Amino acid sequence: MKGIILAGGSGTRLRPVTIAVSKQLLPVGDKPMIYYPLSILMLAGIREILVISTPDDLPQFRRLLGDGSHLGLQIEYAEQIEANGLAEAFVIGADHIGDSSVALILGDNIFHGHSFYSVLTENSRDVSGCVLFGYPVNDPERYGVGEVDADGRLVSIEEKPTHPRSNRAITGLYFYDNSVVDVAKNVRPSARGELEITDVNRWYLERGRARLVDLGRGFAWLDTGTPESLLMAGQYVGTLEERQGVRIACVEEVALRMGYITSDECHSLGVRLAPSRYGQYVMAIAKELADL
C-alpha cells in the first residue's frame, strides 16, 4: 500500500498565521502537525509516501522531512496548485500509486488510540473497495456522515446533512484499492469545480464495496482547522504526554518500533534534535529499546 498526505489548502480559518506558514507545519504540542498523519501511515506499514501541498509550502515540507530515508521511508512531493477537492489527490498521485492500493490522510487530522496499530494493520491488508473510518460526534451536520445498518454495514453517506441519519462522522483517513485512481479521474466536478471525496466514496458504496470502521471509545480524532481546535489538540497531546511520559506521533520512535531504523540510527536523530526535550526523549527511547 502507498500513502498520500494531503497538506494543501490555504488555512483560511487560521489566518493571519497561515499567510506565512502552512497550517500543517504549525506546532501541536512540541512537534509539527504533519508528524501526526505521517506517524499513522507509518504505523499502517506504509513506507512510500507522497506529500501534496501548494507550490509555496512544498519547500518547507522538504526541509523538514527530506526524502524520508532517515526514517526508513521514501517520501516524494507533488504540487496542488489550487484546492480542487480531496479526490484530486488521487489524480495528482496517480504515478505514485501505480498499481497499488492507497491510503489517503488529511494533513490536519490527528488520531490517537491504544489499539490503533491493530486497527490500521488489520484494515490496510488486502483492501478490496474502500475502507472509511467513522467517529461519533455531537455535531454531525458539520461533516460527511456514514449510516450503518443493524449488522454494521455501510448503507448511506451524506455530506453535511441538515438532518443526519447518524452521528458517525467520516474522518480524514481513507483506504482504497487501485480502482480509486480511475474513479477520481471520472468524478464529475462539483458546482465549485472540486473533485469531492464523498462522490468517490459513494461510487464504492453503490457497488457494495465500501465499509465503515467504527472508532468509538478509546480513540480520539481531532481536526485542527480552527484556532480553538488547534489549541484543544495541543492541550490534549500535552496533557497525555506529560502524565504518561510518552510522546504521541514521535516519528523517530515509530520508525524504530516498526523496524524501519536501528537504535543507533534513532539515537543519532535524537542527538541532532538536542537539547530539546523532544530530542532527549528520542535518545532515551533509542537507548531503552537497544537494551531490550
XYZ file of C-alpha atoms in Angstrom:
292
model
C 0.000 0.000 0.000
C 1.177 3.513 -0.858
C 0.393 6.593 1.248
C -0.640 10.159 0.474
C -0.711 13.071 2.907
C -2.802 15.929 1.566
C -1.328 19.042 3.152
C -2.557 21.749 0.794
C -5.140 24.456 1.183
C -4.711 27.991 2.438
C -5.769 27.529 6.068
C -8.151 30.478 5.887
C -9.712 29.758 9.287
C -6.288 30.073 10.922
C -5.259 33.369 9.330
C -3.211 35.508 9.762
C -0.622 32.912 10.871
C -1.201 30.738 7.784
C -0.328 33.621 5.496
C 3.292 32.957 6.469
C 3.364 29.216 7.153
C 1.438 26.116 6.121
C -1.223 25.000 8.593
C 0.276 21.508 8.608
C 3.598 22.908 9.860
C 2.072 24.624 12.880
C 3.013 23.045 16.219
C 0.699 20.654 18.035
C 2.469 20.063 21.300
C 6.191 20.050 20.572
C 6.074 18.752 17.010
C 4.749 19.930 13.635
C 1.195 18.932 12.789
C 2.227 16.797 9.810
C 4.039 14.364 12.150
C 0.650 13.074 13.303
C -0.692 11.882 9.927
C 2.800 10.736 8.935
C 3.007 8.538 12.029
C -0.387 6.975 11.202
C 0.789 5.917 7.741
C 3.990 4.542 9.256
C 2.021 2.511 11.809
C -0.033 1.074 8.950
C 3.210 -0.285 7.497
C 3.349 2.259 4.684
C 6.835 3.413 3.733
C 6.314 5.037 0.296
C 4.562 8.346 0.925
C 3.611 11.304 -1.251
C 3.154 14.716 0.352
C 0.871 17.004 -1.662
C 0.895 20.718 -0.911
C 0.976 24.138 -2.513
C 3.974 25.333 -4.560
C 4.780 27.905 -1.856
C 4.707 25.417 1.018
C 6.423 22.382 -0.516
C 9.984 23.692 0.099
C 9.211 23.861 3.833
C 7.999 20.266 3.904
C 11.100 19.163 2.008
C 13.269 20.985 4.538
C 11.503 19.235 7.402
C 11.123 15.689 6.052
C 13.701 15.406 3.280
C 13.465 12.207 1.276
C 12.423 10.270 4.384
C 15.451 7.968 4.304
C 16.450 8.937 7.858
C 13.159 7.329 8.970
C 13.439 4.349 6.652
C 10.857 5.881 4.324
C 10.663 7.065 0.740
C 8.968 10.472 0.681
C 8.109 12.276 -2.531
C 6.351 15.572 -3.166
C 3.774 16.929 -5.592
C 2.042 20.264 -6.120
C -1.643 21.027 -5.808
C -1.891 24.430 -7.449
C -5.403 25.124 -6.171
C -7.626 23.411 -3.635
C -9.724 21.434 -6.117
C -11.130 18.872 -3.708
C -9.718 15.974 -1.723
C -10.233 13.447 -4.519
C -7.792 15.368 -6.711
C -5.070 13.776 -4.578
C -5.570 10.510 -6.488
C -5.256 12.267 -9.846
C -2.122 14.127 -8.767
C -0.724 10.984 -7.150
C -1.597 8.508 -9.914
C 2.029 7.779 -10.809
C 2.947 7.414 -7.140
C 0.095 4.952 -6.559
C 0.891 2.884 -9.636
C -0.856 -0.464 -9.349
C -1.013 -0.443 -5.532
C -3.753 0.214 -3.036
C -3.529 3.599 -1.311
C -4.155 5.317 1.998
C -5.099 8.990 1.981
C -4.865 11.009 5.183
C -5.522 14.704 5.642
C -2.610 16.678 6.998
C -4.640 18.381 9.732
C -6.208 15.238 11.244
C -4.913 13.754 14.491
C -5.754 10.198 15.555
C -4.819 8.549 18.822
C -5.768 5.295 20.458
C -4.065 2.463 22.304
C -5.135 -0.220 19.819
C -4.914 1.916 16.676
C -1.918 -0.042 15.376
C -4.050 -3.208 15.259
C -6.935 -1.353 13.582
C -4.624 0.043 10.920
C -2.780 -3.168 10.116
C -5.979 -5.220 10.024
C -7.764 -2.865 7.634
C -4.837 -1.976 5.369
C -4.257 -5.609 4.459
C -5.674 -6.707 1.084
C -8.012 -3.727 0.616
C -10.890 -4.524 -1.722
C -13.048 -1.456 -2.283
C -12.759 1.362 0.215
C -12.429 1.487 3.988
C -13.698 4.558 5.821
C -13.252 5.363 9.495
C -16.203 6.725 11.454
C -16.119 8.626 14.715
C -19.118 9.630 16.892
C -19.578 13.415 17.176
C -22.084 15.773 18.747
C -22.458 17.906 15.613
C -22.638 15.506 12.632
C -24.221 18.186 10.431
C -20.714 19.660 10.061
C -19.265 16.514 8.492
C -19.696 13.795 5.942
C -21.748 11.196 7.798
C -21.896 7.429 7.368
C -25.005 5.420 8.205
C -24.765 1.724 9.010
C -27.450 -0.944 9.337
C -28.050 -3.296 12.260
C -25.231 -5.539 11.048
C -22.763 -2.654 10.856
C -22.757 -2.440 7.058
C -22.436 0.985 5.451
C -25.722 1.895 3.759
C -25.508 5.648 3.085
C -23.144 8.606 3.006
C -24.335 12.196 3.388
C -22.265 15.364 3.133
C -23.069 17.889 5.895
C -26.729 16.782 6.170
C -29.350 19.071 7.695
C -30.952 16.072 9.379
C -28.196 13.494 9.924
C -29.192 9.831 9.945
C -26.206 9.020 12.123
C -23.696 10.651 14.434
C -20.731 8.875 12.797
C -18.557 11.487 11.098
C -16.308 10.164 8.348
C -12.791 11.096 9.361
C -9.893 12.221 7.202
C -8.361 8.755 6.828
C -9.301 6.592 3.845
C -8.067 3.265 2.418
C -8.781 2.383 -1.231
C -7.988 -0.305 -3.740
C -6.343 0.689 -7.004
C -9.673 1.472 -8.704
C -9.722 4.817 -6.915
C -7.425 6.430 -9.484
C -9.855 5.859 -12.347
C -12.839 6.642 -10.141
C -11.374 10.015 -9.177
C -10.478 10.839 -12.779
C -14.098 10.271 -13.803
C -15.820 12.072 -10.923
C -17.919 14.974 -12.114
C -16.666 18.212 -10.517
C -18.999 19.925 -8.070
C -20.540 23.352 -8.654
C -17.367 24.788 -7.143
C -15.238 22.827 -9.609
C -13.940 20.410 -6.956
C -13.496 16.641 -7.039
C -15.381 15.611 -3.921
C -14.207 12.657 -1.849
C -17.835 11.920 -0.956
C -18.582 11.213 -4.620
C -15.690 8.747 -4.743
C -16.949 7.042 -1.599
C -20.478 6.848 -2.987
C -19.164 5.108 -6.112
C -17.821 2.331 -3.915
C -20.952 2.326 -1.743
C -23.278 1.894 -4.733
C -21.305 -1.194 -5.747
C -21.320 -2.710 -2.292
C -17.588 -2.168 -1.899
C -17.469 0.359 0.959
C -17.306 -0.342 4.657
C -17.068 1.794 7.765
C -14.766 1.011 10.669
C -16.236 2.496 13.813
C -13.731 4.315 16.032
C -15.530 4.665 19.326
C -14.436 4.554 22.946
C -10.703 4.538 23.470
C -9.953 6.620 20.378
C -9.500 10.319 19.798
C -9.956 12.097 16.480
C -9.101 15.781 16.316
C -9.476 18.175 13.388
C -7.131 21.143 13.810
C -8.636 23.538 11.280
C -9.589 26.377 13.654
C -7.693 28.250 16.387
C -9.939 26.665 19.015
C -9.499 23.100 17.755
C -5.746 23.632 17.313
C -5.468 24.788 20.925
C -7.597 21.852 22.100
C -5.403 19.389 20.210
C -2.268 20.860 21.760
C -3.768 20.616 25.230
C -4.852 17.008 24.654
C -1.424 15.952 23.399
C 0.445 17.910 26.067
C -1.626 16.507 28.923
C -1.216 12.882 27.824
C 2.485 13.239 27.162
C 3.156 14.938 30.496
C 1.193 12.426 32.565
C 2.318 9.278 30.744
C 5.879 10.231 29.913
C 5.497 9.222 26.259
C 5.403 11.143 23.005
C 2.437 10.907 20.632
C 3.458 10.836 16.955
C 7.184 10.792 17.601
C 8.115 9.671 14.101
C 11.625 8.605 15.128
C 10.209 6.280 17.789
C 7.607 4.902 15.371
C 10.330 4.215 12.805
C 12.384 2.385 15.427
C 9.496 0.311 16.784
C 8.380 -0.607 13.265
C 11.900 -1.796 12.423
C 12.484 0.890 9.793
C 15.663 2.147 11.522
C 18.100 0.813 14.115
C 18.558 2.014 17.691
C 21.876 3.642 16.733
C 20.218 5.489 13.857
C 17.391 6.610 16.136
C 19.868 7.851 18.749
C 21.707 9.871 16.103
C 18.421 11.542 15.124
C 17.873 12.458 18.771
C 21.357 13.979 19.009
C 20.511 16.244 16.076
C 17.428 17.489 17.949
C 19.128 18.028 21.320
C 18.978 19.829 23.678
C 15.193 19.983 23.207
C 13.053 17.693 25.384
C 11.875 16.018 22.189
C 15.447 15.189 21.205
C 16.207 13.922 24.703
C 13.157 11.671 24.500
C 14.282 10.234 21.143
C 17.716 9.441 22.588
C 16.177 7.866 25.692
C 13.859 5.662 23.619
C 16.752 4.563 21.418
C 18.769 3.556 24.487
C 15.780 1.839 26.136
C 14.978 -0.302 23.097
C 18.650 -1.057 22.431
C 18.924 -2.534 25.943
C 15.987 -4.936 25.408
